[in-house]
Coordinates of C-alpha atoms and ligand atoms in Angstrom, one line a residue:
M11 CA -31.8 8.9 7.8
I12 CA -28.6 8.8 5.9
D13 CA -27.2 12.1 5.1
T14 CA -25.7 13.3 1.8
I15 CA -21.9 13.9 1.7
A16 CA -19.8 16.1 -0.5
A17 CA -16.1 16.8 -0.9
I18 CA -13.5 18.0 -3.3
A19 CA -12.2 14.8 -4.9
T20 CA -9.0 16.2 -6.6
P21 CA -5.9 17.2 -5.0
L22 CA -5.8 20.7 -3.5
G23 CA -3.8 23.2 -5.5
E24 CA -3.9 24.6 -8.9
G25 CA -4.8 22.4 -11.9
G26 CA -6.9 22.3 -15.2
L27 CA -9.9 20.8 -13.5
A28 CA -11.2 20.1 -10.0
V29 CA -14.0 17.5 -9.2
I30 CA -16.4 17.8 -6.5
R31 CA -18.3 14.7 -5.5
I32 CA -21.7 14.3 -3.9
S33 CA -23.2 11.1 -2.6
G34 CA -26.4 10.3 -0.7
P35 CA -30.2 10.3 -0.9
R36 CA -30.4 14.1 -1.5
A37 CA -27.5 14.3 -3.9
L38 CA -29.7 15.3 -6.8
G39 CA -31.8 17.7 -5.0
I40 CA -28.7 19.4 -3.3
A41 CA -27.1 19.6 -6.9
E42 CA -30.3 21.1 -8.4
A43 CA -30.4 23.8 -5.8
C44 CA -26.9 25.1 -6.9
F45 CA -27.1 24.4 -10.6
R46 CA -28.5 26.4 -13.5
P47 CA -28.5 24.5 -16.8
A48 CA -27.0 26.5 -19.7
G49 CA -26.4 24.0 -22.5
K50 CA -29.2 23.5 -25.1
L51 CA -29.7 19.9 -24.0
S52 CA -28.8 20.3 -20.2
L53 CA -31.3 19.3 -17.8
P54 CA -31.8 20.0 -14.0
P55 CA -30.3 17.0 -12.1
S56 CA -33.7 15.9 -10.8
T57 CA -34.9 15.1 -14.4
A58 CA -31.7 14.2 -15.9
P59 CA -31.5 10.4 -16.8
S60 CA -28.8 8.4 -15.0
H61 CA -25.1 8.6 -16.4
T62 CA -25.6 11.8 -18.3
I63 CA -23.5 15.0 -18.3
H64 CA -24.8 18.7 -18.2
F65 CA -23.3 21.9 -18.8
G66 CA -24.4 24.9 -16.6
K67 CA -23.4 27.3 -13.8
I68 CA -23.1 26.8 -10.2
I69 CA -25.0 29.4 -8.3
R70 CA -23.9 30.4 -4.6
R71 CA -26.0 32.9 -2.7
G72 CA -27.5 34.2 -6.1
Q73 CA -24.2 34.7 -7.7
P74 CA -22.5 32.4 -10.4
V75 CA -19.4 30.8 -9.2
D76 CA -18.1 28.9 -12.2
D77 CA -19.1 27.1 -15.3
V78 CA -19.2 23.4 -14.8
L79 CA -19.9 20.0 -16.2
L80 CA -22.3 18.0 -13.9
S81 CA -22.7 14.3 -14.2
V82 CA -25.8 12.7 -12.7
M83 CA -25.3 8.9 -11.7
R84 CA -28.4 7.5 -10.1
A85 CA -28.5 4.6 -7.5
P86 CA -27.5 1.8 -7.6
R87 CA -25.2 1.8 -10.5
T88 CA -22.8 3.9 -8.7
F89 CA -19.6 3.6 -6.7
T90 CA -21.4 4.1 -3.4
R91 CA -24.6 2.5 -4.7
E92 CA -26.3 5.8 -3.6
D93 CA -27.2 8.7 -5.9
V94 CA -24.1 10.4 -7.0
V95 CA -23.3 13.7 -8.7
E96 CA -19.9 14.8 -9.8
I97 CA -19.2 18.3 -10.7
S98 CA -16.1 19.3 -12.7
C99 CA -15.2 23.0 -12.4
H100 CA -12.1 25.1 -13.2
G101 CA -9.0 23.8 -11.2
G102 CA -7.6 26.0 -8.5
L103 CA -8.6 26.2 -4.9
L104 CA -11.2 28.9 -5.0
P105 CA -13.6 27.7 -7.7
A106 CA -13.7 24.1 -6.2
K107 CA -14.1 25.5 -2.6
L108 CA -16.9 27.9 -3.6
V109 CA -18.8 25.0 -5.5
L110 CA -18.3 22.9 -2.3
D111 CA -19.5 25.8 -0.2
A112 CA -22.7 26.0 -2.3
L113 CA -23.4 22.4 -1.8
L114 CA -22.8 22.4 2.0
E115 CA -25.1 25.6 2.3
N116 CA -27.9 23.6 0.6
G117 CA -27.6 20.7 3.0
A118 CA -24.7 18.5 2.0
R119 CA -22.2 17.5 4.9
L120 CA -18.6 17.5 4.3
A121 CA -17.4 14.0 3.9
E122 CA -14.9 12.3 6.2
P123 CA -11.6 10.8 4.8
G124 CA -12.5 7.7 2.9
E125 CA -16.3 8.2 3.5
F126 CA -17.3 7.5 -0.2
T127 CA -15.2 4.2 -0.1
R128 CA -16.8 3.5 3.3
R129 CA -20.2 3.7 1.8
A130 CA -19.4 1.6 -1.0
F131 CA -18.4 -1.0 1.5
L132 CA -21.3 -0.6 3.8
N133 CA -23.7 -0.9 0.8
G134 CA -22.1 -4.0 -0.3
R135 CA -20.5 -2.6 -3.5
I136 CA -17.0 -3.7 -2.5
D137 CA -15.7 -5.7 0.5
L138 CA -13.1 -4.6 2.8
A139 CA -10.1 -6.1 1.0
Q140 CA -11.2 -4.3 -2.1
A141 CA -11.7 -1.0 -0.2
E142 CA -8.1 -1.3 1.0
A143 CA -7.1 -2.0 -2.7
V144 CA -8.5 1.4 -3.5
A145 CA -6.1 3.0 -1.1
D146 CA -3.3 0.7 -2.5
L147 CA -4.1 1.7 -6.0
I148 CA -4.0 5.5 -5.1
H149 CA -0.7 5.1 -3.2
S150 CA 1.1 2.7 -5.6
R151 CA 4.5 3.8 -6.8
T152 CA 5.3 1.3 -9.3
E153 CA 3.5 -0.6 -12.0
L154 CA 3.8 -3.8 -10.3
A155 CA 2.3 -2.5 -7.1
L156 CA -0.4 -1.0 -9.2
A157 CA -1.1 -4.4 -10.8
A158 CA -1.3 -6.0 -7.4
A159 CA -3.8 -3.3 -6.2
R160 CA -6.0 -3.9 -9.4
E161 CA -6.0 -7.7 -8.8
Q162 CA -7.2 -7.2 -5.3
L163 CA -9.8 -4.5 -6.3
A164 CA -11.0 -6.9 -8.9
G165 CA -11.8 -9.3 -6.1
E166 CA -9.4 -12.3 -6.6
L167 CA -8.1 -12.3 -3.1
S168 CA -11.7 -11.8 -1.7
R169 CA -12.9 -14.8 -3.6
R170 CA -10.3 -17.0 -2.1
I171 CA -10.9 -15.7 1.3
N172 CA -14.7 -16.1 1.0
S173 CA -14.2 -19.7 -0.1
L174 CA -11.8 -20.3 2.7
R175 CA -14.3 -19.0 5.2
D176 CA -17.2 -20.9 3.7
D177 CA -15.1 -24.1 4.2
L178 CA -14.5 -23.3 7.9
M179 CA -18.2 -22.5 8.3
R180 CA -19.3 -25.9 6.8
I181 CA -17.0 -27.7 9.1
L182 CA -18.2 -25.7 11.9
A183 CA -21.8 -26.6 11.1
H184 CA -20.9 -30.2 11.1
V185 CA -19.4 -30.0 14.5
E186 CA -22.2 -28.0 15.9
A187 CA -24.7 -30.5 14.7
H188 CA -23.0 -33.1 16.9
I189 CA -23.2 -30.8 19.9
D190 CA -27.0 -30.7 19.5
F191 CA -26.9 -34.5 19.8
P192 CA -24.5 -35.2 22.7
D193 CA -25.1 -39.0 22.6
E194 CA -23.9 -39.3 19.0
D195 CA -20.1 -39.0 18.8
I196 CA -18.7 -38.0 15.4
A197 CA -17.9 -41.3 13.5
P198 CA -14.2 -42.1 13.1
D199 CA -14.3 -41.8 9.4
T200 CA -16.3 -38.6 9.5
R201 CA -13.9 -37.2 11.9
E202 CA -11.0 -38.2 9.5
K203 CA -12.6 -36.2 6.6
L204 CA -13.0 -33.1 8.7
V205 CA -9.5 -33.3 9.7
E206 CA -8.4 -33.5 6.1
R207 CA -10.4 -30.6 5.2
L208 CA -9.0 -28.6 8.1
Q209 CA -5.6 -29.5 7.2
A210 CA -6.2 -28.3 3.5
A211 CA -7.6 -24.9 4.9
G212 CA -4.5 -24.6 7.1
S213 CA -2.1 -25.2 4.3
F214 CA -4.0 -22.8 2.2
M215 CA -3.6 -20.2 4.9
D216 CA 0.2 -21.0 4.9
Q217 CA 0.3 -20.4 1.3
L218 CA -1.3 -16.9 1.6
L219 CA 0.8 -16.0 4.7
R220 CA 3.9 -16.5 2.6
T221 CA 2.9 -13.7 0.3
A222 CA 2.8 -11.2 3.2
D223 CA 6.5 -10.2 2.9
E224 CA 6.2 -9.5 -0.9
G225 CA 2.9 -7.6 -0.3
Q226 CA 4.6 -5.4 2.2
I227 CA 7.5 -4.6 -0.2
L228 CA 5.2 -3.7 -3.0
R229 CA 3.0 -1.6 -0.8
R230 CA 5.6 0.2 1.4
G231 CA 8.7 -0.5 -0.5
I232 CA 12.1 -1.1 1.1
R233 CA 14.4 1.2 2.6
A234 CA 18.0 1.3 1.2
A235 CA 20.7 3.5 2.7
I236 CA 23.7 4.4 0.5
V237 CA 26.8 4.7 2.5
G238 CA 30.4 5.2 1.9
R239 CA 33.1 7.7 2.6
P240 CA 32.9 11.3 1.2
N241 CA 33.5 11.6 -2.5
A242 CA 33.0 7.8 -3.2
G243 CA 30.1 8.7 -5.4
K244 CA 26.9 8.2 -3.2
S245 CA 25.0 11.1 -4.5
S246 CA 26.1 10.2 -8.1
L247 CA 24.8 6.7 -7.5
L248 CA 21.4 8.0 -6.1
N249 CA 20.9 10.1 -9.2
R250 CA 21.8 7.1 -11.5
L251 CA 19.3 4.8 -9.7
L252 CA 16.6 7.4 -9.9
G253 CA 17.3 8.4 -13.4
R254 CA 17.5 12.1 -12.7
D255 CA 19.5 14.6 -10.9
R256 CA 18.2 14.8 -7.4
A257 CA 21.3 15.1 -5.1
I258 CA 24.1 17.4 -5.7
V259 CA 27.3 15.9 -7.0
S260 CA 30.4 17.7 -6.0
P261 CA 34.2 17.0 -5.9
I262 CA 34.3 18.7 -2.6
P263 CA 34.1 16.1 0.1
G264 CA 31.2 16.6 2.6
T265 CA 28.7 18.3 0.4
T266 CA 25.8 16.2 1.2
R267 CA 24.9 17.1 4.8
D268 CA 21.2 16.4 4.9
T269 CA 19.7 13.0 4.2
I270 CA 18.0 12.7 0.9
E271 CA 15.2 10.2 0.4
E272 CA 13.6 9.4 -2.9
T273 CA 11.6 6.4 -4.2
A274 CA 13.3 4.7 -7.2
N275 CA 11.6 2.1 -9.2
I276 CA 13.9 -0.8 -9.5
R277 CA 12.7 -3.7 -11.5
G278 CA 9.1 -2.8 -10.6
L279 CA 9.8 -2.7 -6.8
P280 CA 9.7 0.6 -4.9
V281 CA 12.9 1.2 -3.2
L282 CA 13.3 4.3 -0.9
L283 CA 17.1 5.4 -1.5
I284 CA 18.6 7.3 1.2
D285 CA 21.6 9.3 0.5
T286 CA 23.4 9.6 4.0
A287 CA 25.7 12.4 4.9
G288 CA 29.4 11.5 4.9
L289 CA 29.9 9.1 7.9
R290 CA 33.4 10.1 8.7
E291 CA 34.3 11.5 12.1
T292 CA 34.5 15.2 12.0
S293 CA 34.4 18.3 14.1
D294 CA 32.3 20.5 11.9
D295 CA 28.9 20.9 13.9
L296 CA 26.7 20.5 10.9
E297 CA 28.5 17.4 9.8
I298 CA 28.2 15.9 13.2
E299 CA 24.6 16.3 13.0
G300 CA 24.6 14.6 9.6
V301 CA 26.5 11.8 11.1
R302 CA 24.2 11.3 13.9
R303 CA 21.2 11.2 11.5
S304 CA 23.1 8.7 9.2
R305 CA 23.5 6.2 12.1
K306 CA 19.9 6.3 12.7
T307 CA 19.1 5.9 9.0
L308 CA 21.4 2.9 8.9
A309 CA 19.7 1.1 11.8
D310 CA 16.4 1.5 10.1
A311 CA 17.5 0.5 6.8
E312 CA 16.7 -2.8 5.2
M313 CA 19.4 -2.7 2.7
I314 CA 22.9 -1.0 2.7
L315 CA 24.4 0.1 -0.7
H316 CA 28.2 0.5 0.3
V317 CA 29.9 2.6 -2.3
L318 CA 33.6 2.3 -2.6
D319 CA 35.7 4.6 -4.6
G320 CA 37.6 2.1 -7.1
S321 CA 40.2 4.8 -7.9
E322 CA 41.5 5.1 -4.3
P323 CA 43.0 2.6 -1.9
L324 CA 40.8 1.2 0.8
A325 CA 40.4 3.9 3.6
A326 CA 40.2 3.1 7.3
D327 CA 36.5 4.2 7.2
D328 CA 35.7 1.8 4.4
Q329 CA 37.3 -0.9 6.4
K330 CA 35.0 -0.1 9.3
Y331 CA 31.9 -0.3 7.3
L332 CA 33.0 -3.4 5.8
D333 CA 33.3 -5.0 9.2
E334 CA 30.2 -3.3 10.4
F335 CA 27.5 -4.1 8.0
A336 CA 26.2 -7.7 7.8
V337 CA 26.7 -9.4 4.4
N338 CA 23.1 -10.4 4.0
K339 CA 21.9 -6.8 4.3
R340 CA 24.7 -5.1 2.1
I341 CA 25.5 -4.7 -1.5
L342 CA 29.1 -3.6 -2.2
V343 CA 29.5 -1.3 -5.1
R344 CA 32.8 -0.4 -6.7
N345 CA 32.5 3.0 -8.3
K346 CA 34.5 4.9 -10.7
I347 CA 35.6 1.7 -12.8
D348 CA 36.5 4.2 -15.7
L349 CA 39.5 5.3 -13.6
P350 CA 42.8 3.4 -13.1
P351 CA 42.0 0.8 -10.2
R352 CA 43.8 1.6 -7.0
L353 CA 41.5 -0.2 -4.7
F354 CA 42.4 -3.8 -3.7
L355 CA 40.1 -6.0 -1.6
P356 CA 40.5 -9.4 -0.1
G357 CA 39.6 -12.1 -2.6
A358 CA 36.4 -13.0 -0.8
I359 CA 34.9 -9.7 -1.3
S360 CA 33.5 -9.1 -4.9
P361 CA 31.7 -5.8 -5.4
I362 CA 29.5 -4.9 -8.4
G363 CA 31.6 -2.5 -10.6
V364 CA 29.7 0.6 -11.8
C365 CA 30.7 4.0 -13.3
C366 CA 28.2 6.6 -12.3
V367 CA 29.4 9.0 -15.0
S368 CA 28.6 6.8 -17.9
G369 CA 26.1 4.4 -16.3
A370 CA 28.2 1.4 -16.9
G371 CA 27.2 -1.5 -14.6
V372 CA 24.2 0.2 -13.1
E373 CA 21.7 -2.4 -14.8
N374 CA 23.7 -5.2 -13.0
L375 CA 23.4 -3.3 -9.7
K376 CA 19.5 -3.0 -10.3
D377 CA 19.4 -6.8 -10.8
A378 CA 21.4 -7.4 -7.7
I379 CA 19.2 -5.2 -5.6
K380 CA 15.9 -6.7 -7.1
E381 CA 17.5 -10.3 -6.4
K382 CA 18.2 -9.4 -2.7
I383 CA 14.7 -8.0 -2.1
W384 CA 12.9 -10.6 -4.0
A385 CA 14.5 -13.8 -5.1
G386 CA 12.9 -15.5 -8.1
E387 CA 10.2 -14.4 -10.4
I388 CA 7.4 -12.0 -9.7
S389 CA 4.4 -14.0 -11.0
G390 CA 1.1 -12.8 -12.0
E391 CA -0.4 -15.5 -9.6
M392 CA 1.4 -13.9 -6.8
L393 CA 0.3 -10.4 -7.6
Q394 CA -3.4 -11.7 -7.2
V395 CA -3.1 -12.6 -3.6
M396 CA -0.6 -10.4 -2.2
I397 CA -1.8 -9.9 1.5
N398 CA -1.2 -6.8 3.6
S399 CA -0.2 -6.7 7.3
R400 CA -3.8 -6.5 8.5
H401 CA -4.7 -9.7 6.5
Q402 CA -1.5 -11.3 7.8
D403 CA -2.5 -10.6 11.4
A404 CA -6.1 -11.9 10.9
L405 CA -4.7 -15.1 9.0
R406 CA -2.2 -15.8 11.7
R407 CA -5.0 -15.8 14.4
A408 CA -7.2 -18.0 12.0
R409 CA -4.3 -20.4 11.5
A410 CA -3.8 -20.7 15.2
G411 CA -7.5 -21.4 15.7
V412 CA -7.3 -24.1 13.0
E413 CA -4.3 -25.6 14.7
R414 CA -6.1 -25.7 18.1
T415 CA -9.1 -27.4 16.5
L416 CA -7.1 -30.0 15.0
A417 CA -5.4 -30.7 18.3
A418 CA -8.8 -30.8 19.8
M419 CA -10.0 -33.4 17.3
R420 CA -7.0 -35.6 17.7
D421 CA -7.4 -35.6 21.5
A422 CA -11.1 -36.0 21.1
A423 CA -11.6 -33.0 23.3
S424 CA -15.2 -31.7 23.9
L425 CA -17.0 -30.6 20.8
D426 CA -17.8 -27.3 22.5
L427 CA -14.2 -26.3 22.6
T428 CA -13.7 -27.6 19.2
A429 CA -16.5 -25.5 17.8
L430 CA -15.3 -22.3 19.7
D431 CA -11.8 -22.4 18.1
L432 CA -13.2 -23.0 14.7
R433 CA -15.7 -20.1 15.2
I434 CA -12.7 -17.9 16.2
A435 CA -10.8 -18.9 13.0
A436 CA -13.7 -18.3 10.6
N437 CA -14.4 -15.0 12.2
A438 CA -10.7 -13.9 11.8
V439 CA -10.8 -14.9 8.1
G440 CA -14.2 -12.9 7.8
E441 CA -12.4 -9.8 9.2
I442 CA -10.2 -9.6 5.9
V443 CA -13.3 -9.1 3.7
G444 CA -15.1 -7.3 6.4
K445 CA -17.8 -9.9 7.2
T446 CA -16.8 -9.6 10.7
A447 CA -15.4 -6.2 11.3
T448 CA -15.8 -3.8 14.2
E449 CA -16.5 0.0 13.9
D450 CA -12.8 0.4 15.2
L451 CA -11.4 -1.5 12.5
L452 CA -13.4 0.3 9.8
D453 CA -12.4 3.7 11.4
S454 CA -8.8 2.8 11.3
I455 CA -8.9 1.6 7.7
F456 CA -10.8 4.5 6.3
S457 CA -9.1 7.2 8.2
Q458 CA -6.0 6.5 6.2
F459 CA -7.8 7.6 3.0
C460 CA -7.8 11.1 1.8
I461 CA -10.9 13.3 1.9
G462 CA -13.0 12.8 -1.3
K463 CA -12.1 9.2 -1.8
Ligands
LIG22 N1 35.5 9.4 -12.9 C1 34.4 9.2 -12.2 N2 34.0 10.2 -11.3 C2 32.8 10.0 -10.5 C3 32.2 8.7 -10.6 N3 31.1 8.9 -9.7 C4 31.2 10.1 -9.1 N4 32.4 10.6 -9.5 C5 32.8 11.9 -9.1 O1 33.2 12.0 -7.9 C6 32.9 13.1 -7.1 C7 32.1 12.9 -5.8 O2 30.9 12.3 -6.2 P1 29.6 12.5 -5.3 O3 28.5 11.7 -6.0 O4 29.2 13.9 -4.9 O5 30.1 11.7 -4.0 P2 29.6 11.5 -2.5 O6 30.2 12.5 -1.6 O7 29.8 10.1 -2.1 O8 28.1 11.9 -2.6 C8 32.2 14.1 -8.1 O9 33.2 14.9 -8.6 C9 31.8 13.1 -9.2 O10 31.6 13.7 -10.4 C10 32.6 7.7 -11.6 O11 32.0 6.8 -11.8 N5 33.8 8.0 -12.3
LIG23 MG1 27.1 13.3 -1.7

């Protein structure tokens, strides 16, 4: 017997409203046991038509807990395809917790993280790629990332993956038919057609695999460390790129001692900016710790924004960074272009000039950052099929299986082996949408969700 789950679906903390969600075969009955209708048209959940809202009180151990709006959604037209009740109560930890308690005391079980979405998946409402898109949607930090998550939730990637898997299954059926009749070899022209279809499947996989890096960027963002000697304007630049004052700006060198990390939205891409502590050699204990962390940050960063003070001659430290950071990873920024220029660089080095006080040049810098992360256009077509690292892993295995199958066909190897590799490829593709997914895989995906989702 499937149990009925309940959880607070809104973030914990104080707010205007909190929502408690219940799903399962006893959702209506459990809600009924805790709910006393108070509106003129309000009904008890068991008699309420689907998709209606009712005003009333939640009663816990005989005492009213809160005035609520209760929505009744009957299976199967719900997110989980089970009976669902959602209760909106007053925000704040206590009302929501007491409402939840009342439900748990009447037989609901506290939901695990992602369990509502897991049920939506198990009941065929969405596939695994779409379930992941729900998490992406919640975590997306830019509109572009949100658009990609929405496309995946709408099922565009799933449609293509399903048709890819169908192709592989049909080819497999063909090969297997010949295994059953060992005397008949596959006729040369049939073999030729199968090879063509496999090659087409392979290049489609390559196409999808090429979106993995962009998918990663949109989902996780990239880490960009801001470096430069003290007073160059690193904190000022961080604030400029964020569009708000996050870091302390000060004329006294060495003010930023801890590392500050904030995600900026740069041309739709999430960029985690890291303001490093001054990198200069020092005897101050606190600053030494800062320097140690900076080194670590730099090693992990995918991009370095090296800020030079345009109003000062090149310092020894700056020269060191210029030598240290590979050109393809760094962007050179010449700050303080509003002041008389005193920084002279070798001709081959051409930094982007900015003034962090007025904001001059900052848009150019944003373009340069975007260009370095993502050359070319970000097309709507790309957003539709942006695969994640799990999809990438599965597709790589599938691609290798197709490659082995092609080799086996060329060498006229045994059909059993050919079929085996094809099956591996089709199963790997099926993992993406969850057609072939182990419990472990599901656990690892859904445990990343929050409770109540
Ligand atoms: N004139 C001028 N001063 C700037 C500019 N950017 C930063 N500053 C000043 O330079 C000093 C150091 O800036 P800050 O961002 O704290 O440098 P950090 O030590 O590298 O983080 C502060 O007094 C800023 O107001 C700029 O573009 N022009
Ligand atoms: Mg600073």
